[in-house]
Amino acid sequence: MWNTISDKLRNAEKIVFVTGAGISQESGIPTFRGKDGLWRKYDPMKLATIDAFYEDPKLVWEWYEERRQNILNASPNPGHLAIAELEKYKSISVLTQNIDGLHQRAGSSSVYELHGSIITIKCTVCDFKNKITSEFLQLPPLCKCGNILRPDVVWFGEALPQDVWESAMVQASTCDAMIVVGTSLAVSPANLLPVYAKQNGAIMIEVNMEQTHMSSSMDLSLRASAVKALPELVGIISHS
Ligand code: NAD
């Protein structure tokens, strides 16, 4: 079976990665769910919704600013780097639920940020939007227009950026192989992307230390960490 899968991977022209918090766990960025996930300690409804933000913007910003600084000080790990390396051999797209920008910093050129970016900051009122890497010393930070700034992330109950989502659906529906890495597939609509790929007859691989509800639909489930599995997988795909 492994021979058939590795042949199909080597012959695939277009490979799409769907990634989640697990791929950045070994860069020192905690996941939400699973072992040591942040949601075991915090209530998402008090920190990651627009209602929570307007109720207590300082509290929500304190939580985000700490995560932002952790992310800005983190580095891409061999899992991110392996995906970027594969661009030398195949057409690659990365559909990520992550907001940390580590795929881009690893060198991936086709990254769709489904849930936005924690490094991009936007105004809650005017159209200011920019990447900001310096630390905010006063929280919540204010825009030049006088209103509160917020991270450009998609909170629970908010819609995904429509153009990004539409492109992601096209990528998923037209790939020959999909590699799903470090996501619990608990968040909708991102968890539909593997369904679109499967409908297109793509070969499906999962890299996750834990089982997910899509594991039984996979052609191969690698129960290993991203840092261990991805360089090996990429080595197999690129040696054709
Ligand atoms: P999740 O927290 O729901 O699930 C993480 C998954 O990764 C789990 O299934 C876990 O078993 C697996 N995992 C943990 N460590 C791993 C490793 N080293 N290698 C491989 N797999 C590993 O994450 P999700 O599915 O991405 O949840 C979605 C939400 O979490 C998104 O909205 C995303 O914005 C947000 N989030 C992003 C970051 C980030 O940008 N790095 C961090 C935390 C949460």
Short mmCIF file of C-alpha atoms in Angstrom, two decimals, residues 30-221:
data_model
loop_
_atom_site.label_atom_id
_atom_site.label_comp_id
_atom_site.label_asym_id
_atom_site.label_seq_id
_atom_site.Cartn_x
_atom_site.Cartn_y
_atom_site.Cartn_z
CA PRO A 30 0.61 26.53 21.73
CA THR A 31 -2.35 24.93 19.92
CA PHE A 32 -5.97 25.58 20.88
CA ARG A 33 -7.17 22.01 21.28
CA GLY A 34 -5.46 18.73 22.05
CA LYS A 35 -2.84 18.10 24.73
CA ASP A 36 -1.64 21.38 26.34
CA GLY A 37 -4.09 23.34 24.10
CA LEU A 38 -4.89 26.92 25.15
CA TRP A 39 -8.65 26.29 25.35
CA ARG A 40 -8.02 24.00 28.33
CA LYS A 41 -6.97 27.10 30.26
CA TYR A 42 -9.06 29.90 28.67
CA ASP A 43 -12.65 30.36 27.58
CA PRO A 44 -12.70 31.19 23.83
CA MET A 45 -15.98 33.04 24.17
CA LYS A 46 -14.28 35.52 26.54
CA LEU A 47 -11.28 36.09 24.27
CA ALA A 48 -12.00 35.37 20.63
CA THR A 49 -15.34 36.95 19.76
CA ILE A 50 -16.23 40.50 18.74
CA ASP A 51 -18.64 40.75 21.73
CA ALA A 52 -15.83 39.85 24.15
CA PHE A 53 -13.60 42.42 22.46
CA TYR A 54 -16.06 45.30 22.86
CA GLU A 55 -16.89 44.23 26.41
CA ASP A 56 -13.26 44.26 27.56
CA PRO A 57 -10.82 45.31 24.79
CA LYS A 58 -7.92 45.61 27.24
CA LEU A 59 -8.28 42.00 28.44
CA VAL A 60 -8.59 40.63 24.88
CA TRP A 61 -5.63 42.75 23.72
CA GLU A 62 -3.46 41.61 26.65
CA TRP A 63 -4.05 38.02 25.58
CA TYR A 64 -3.37 38.77 21.90
CA GLU A 65 -0.32 40.95 22.57
CA GLU A 66 1.32 38.16 24.58
CA ARG A 67 0.61 35.66 21.76
CA ARG A 68 1.78 38.20 19.14
CA GLN A 69 5.13 38.69 20.86
CA ASN A 70 5.56 34.91 21.25
CA ILE A 71 4.81 34.44 17.54
CA LEU A 72 7.13 37.28 16.45
CA ASN A 73 9.95 35.73 18.47
CA ALA A 74 9.32 32.22 17.08
CA SER A 75 11.00 30.72 14.02
CA PRO A 76 9.73 28.40 11.30
CA ASN A 77 10.54 24.78 12.13
CA PRO A 78 11.68 21.92 9.80
CA GLY A 79 8.00 21.15 9.07
CA HIS A 80 7.34 24.64 7.64
CA LEU A 81 10.71 24.55 5.84
CA ALA A 82 10.01 21.14 4.25
CA ILE A 83 6.77 22.45 2.72
CA ALA A 84 8.59 25.49 1.32
CA GLU A 85 11.35 23.23 -0.07
CA LEU A 86 8.80 21.15 -1.98
CA GLU A 87 8.02 24.16 -4.20
CA LYS A 88 11.24 23.33 -6.07
CA TYR A 89 9.60 20.13 -7.34
CA LYS A 90 5.80 20.57 -7.36
CA SER A 91 3.01 23.09 -7.61
CA ILE A 92 2.26 23.77 -3.94
CA SER A 93 -0.42 25.76 -2.13
CA VAL A 94 -0.77 26.11 1.62
CA LEU A 95 -4.24 26.68 3.02
CA THR A 96 -3.58 27.60 6.63
CA GLN A 97 -5.78 28.26 9.62
CA ASN A 98 -2.74 29.70 11.36
CA ILE A 99 -2.37 33.40 12.01
CA ASP A 100 1.36 33.27 12.78
CA GLY A 101 2.89 33.93 9.32
CA LEU A 102 5.47 31.13 9.76
CA HIS A 103 4.79 29.50 6.38
CA GLN A 104 5.66 32.77 4.62
CA ARG A 105 8.73 33.23 6.80
CA ALA A 106 9.81 29.68 5.86
CA GLY A 107 9.65 30.66 2.18
CA SER A 108 6.29 29.33 0.99
CA SER A 109 5.04 31.62 -1.77
CA SER A 110 1.42 30.53 -2.13
CA VAL A 111 -0.16 30.80 1.32
CA TYR A 112 -3.86 31.42 1.90
CA GLU A 113 -4.48 32.71 5.44
CA LEU A 114 -8.02 31.55 6.10
CA HIS A 115 -8.22 33.11 9.57
CA GLY A 116 -6.19 36.25 8.91
CA SER A 117 -2.95 37.31 10.56
CA ILE A 118 -2.05 38.33 14.09
CA ILE A 119 0.71 40.55 12.69
CA THR A 120 -1.68 42.61 10.59
CA ILE A 121 -3.54 45.20 12.63
CA LYS A 122 -6.64 47.05 11.49
CA CYS A 123 -8.89 49.81 12.76
CA THR A 124 -12.36 48.92 14.03
CA VAL A 125 -13.77 52.00 12.27
CA CYS A 126 -11.61 53.52 9.49
CA ASP A 127 -9.85 51.58 6.71
CA PHE A 128 -6.37 51.56 8.32
CA LYS A 129 -4.72 48.12 7.98
CA ASN A 130 -1.00 47.39 8.22
CA LYS A 131 1.61 44.87 9.38
CA ILE A 132 2.97 45.94 12.78
CA THR A 133 5.81 44.06 14.43
CA SER A 134 6.64 46.44 17.26
CA GLU A 135 5.21 45.86 20.73
CA PHE A 136 2.16 47.86 21.78
CA LEU A 137 2.99 49.47 25.11
CA GLN A 138 -0.49 50.83 25.72
CA LEU A 139 -3.47 48.50 25.45
CA PRO A 140 -5.82 48.64 23.68
CA PRO A 141 -3.82 50.45 20.98
CA LEU A 142 -5.55 53.33 19.25
CA CYS A 143 -5.68 54.28 15.57
CA LYS A 144 -4.69 57.75 14.37
CA CYS A 145 -8.43 58.32 13.87
CA GLY A 146 -8.92 57.82 17.64
CA ASN A 147 -10.72 54.46 17.51
CA ILE A 148 -9.55 51.09 18.81
CA LEU A 149 -7.28 48.89 16.70
CA ARG A 150 -7.73 45.11 16.55
CA PRO A 151 -5.74 42.17 15.21
CA ASP A 152 -6.79 41.17 11.66
CA VAL A 153 -7.86 37.69 12.73
CA VAL A 154 -11.17 35.93 12.19
CA TRP A 155 -12.97 35.57 15.51
CA PHE A 156 -15.68 33.02 16.27
CA GLY A 157 -18.88 34.15 14.55
CA GLU A 158 -17.05 36.24 11.92
CA ALA A 159 -16.90 35.40 8.22
CA LEU A 160 -13.68 34.30 6.53
CA PRO A 161 -12.21 36.80 4.02
CA GLN A 162 -14.36 35.90 1.01
CA ASP A 163 -11.63 36.11 -1.67
CA VAL A 164 -9.25 33.92 0.36
CA TRP A 165 -11.95 31.35 1.05
CA GLU A 166 -13.03 31.16 -2.59
CA SER A 167 -9.43 30.66 -3.75
CA ALA A 168 -8.90 28.01 -1.05
CA MET A 169 -11.97 26.08 -2.24
CA VAL A 170 -10.64 26.15 -5.81
CA GLN A 171 -7.20 24.93 -4.69
CA ALA A 172 -8.73 22.09 -2.63
CA SER A 173 -11.10 21.02 -5.38
CA THR A 174 -8.39 20.83 -8.05
CA CYS A 175 -5.46 19.16 -6.27
CA ASP A 176 -4.04 15.69 -6.93
CA ALA A 177 -2.87 15.25 -3.34
CA MET A 178 -3.80 16.89 -0.06
CA ILE A 179 -1.65 16.74 3.06
CA VAL A 180 -3.51 17.79 6.21
CA VAL A 181 -1.13 18.74 9.01
CA GLY A 182 -1.70 19.56 12.69
CA THR A 183 -5.35 20.48 12.63
CA SER A 184 -8.16 19.04 14.73
CA LEU A 185 -10.53 19.86 11.82
CA ALA A 186 -12.94 21.15 14.46
CA VAL A 187 -13.34 24.61 12.93
CA SER A 188 -15.79 25.20 10.08
CA PRO A 189 -15.68 25.98 7.17
CA ALA A 190 -11.92 25.20 6.98
CA ASN A 191 -12.70 21.57 7.84
CA LEU A 192 -14.59 21.26 4.53
CA LEU A 193 -11.41 21.63 2.47
CA PRO A 194 -10.39 17.94 2.81
CA VAL A 195 -13.91 16.97 1.75
CA TYR A 196 -13.55 18.98 -1.49
CA ALA A 197 -10.18 17.37 -2.22
CA LYS A 198 -11.52 13.90 -1.58
CA GLN A 199 -14.49 14.58 -3.88
CA ASN A 200 -11.94 15.42 -6.59
CA GLY A 201 -10.25 12.04 -6.08
CA ALA A 202 -7.11 13.47 -4.47
CA ILE A 203 -4.87 11.20 -2.48
CA MET A 204 -5.30 12.15 1.17
CA ILE A 205 -2.58 12.13 3.84
CA GLU A 206 -2.88 13.29 7.44
CA VAL A 207 -0.04 14.22 9.79
CA ASN A 208 -1.25 14.46 13.38
CA MET A 209 -0.23 12.83 16.63
CA GLU A 210 -3.92 12.36 17.47
CA GLN A 211 -6.83 10.93 15.53
CA THR A 212 -9.32 13.36 13.92
CA HIS A 213 -12.83 12.77 12.60
CA MET A 214 -11.37 12.68 9.06
CA SER A 215 -8.70 10.07 9.89
CA SER A 216 -10.84 7.21 8.57
CA SER A 217 -11.20 9.02 5.19
CA MET A 218 -7.44 9.32 4.73
CA ASP A 219 -5.34 7.11 2.45
CA LEU A 220 -2.59 7.42 5.03
CA SER A 221 -2.57 8.77 8.59
#
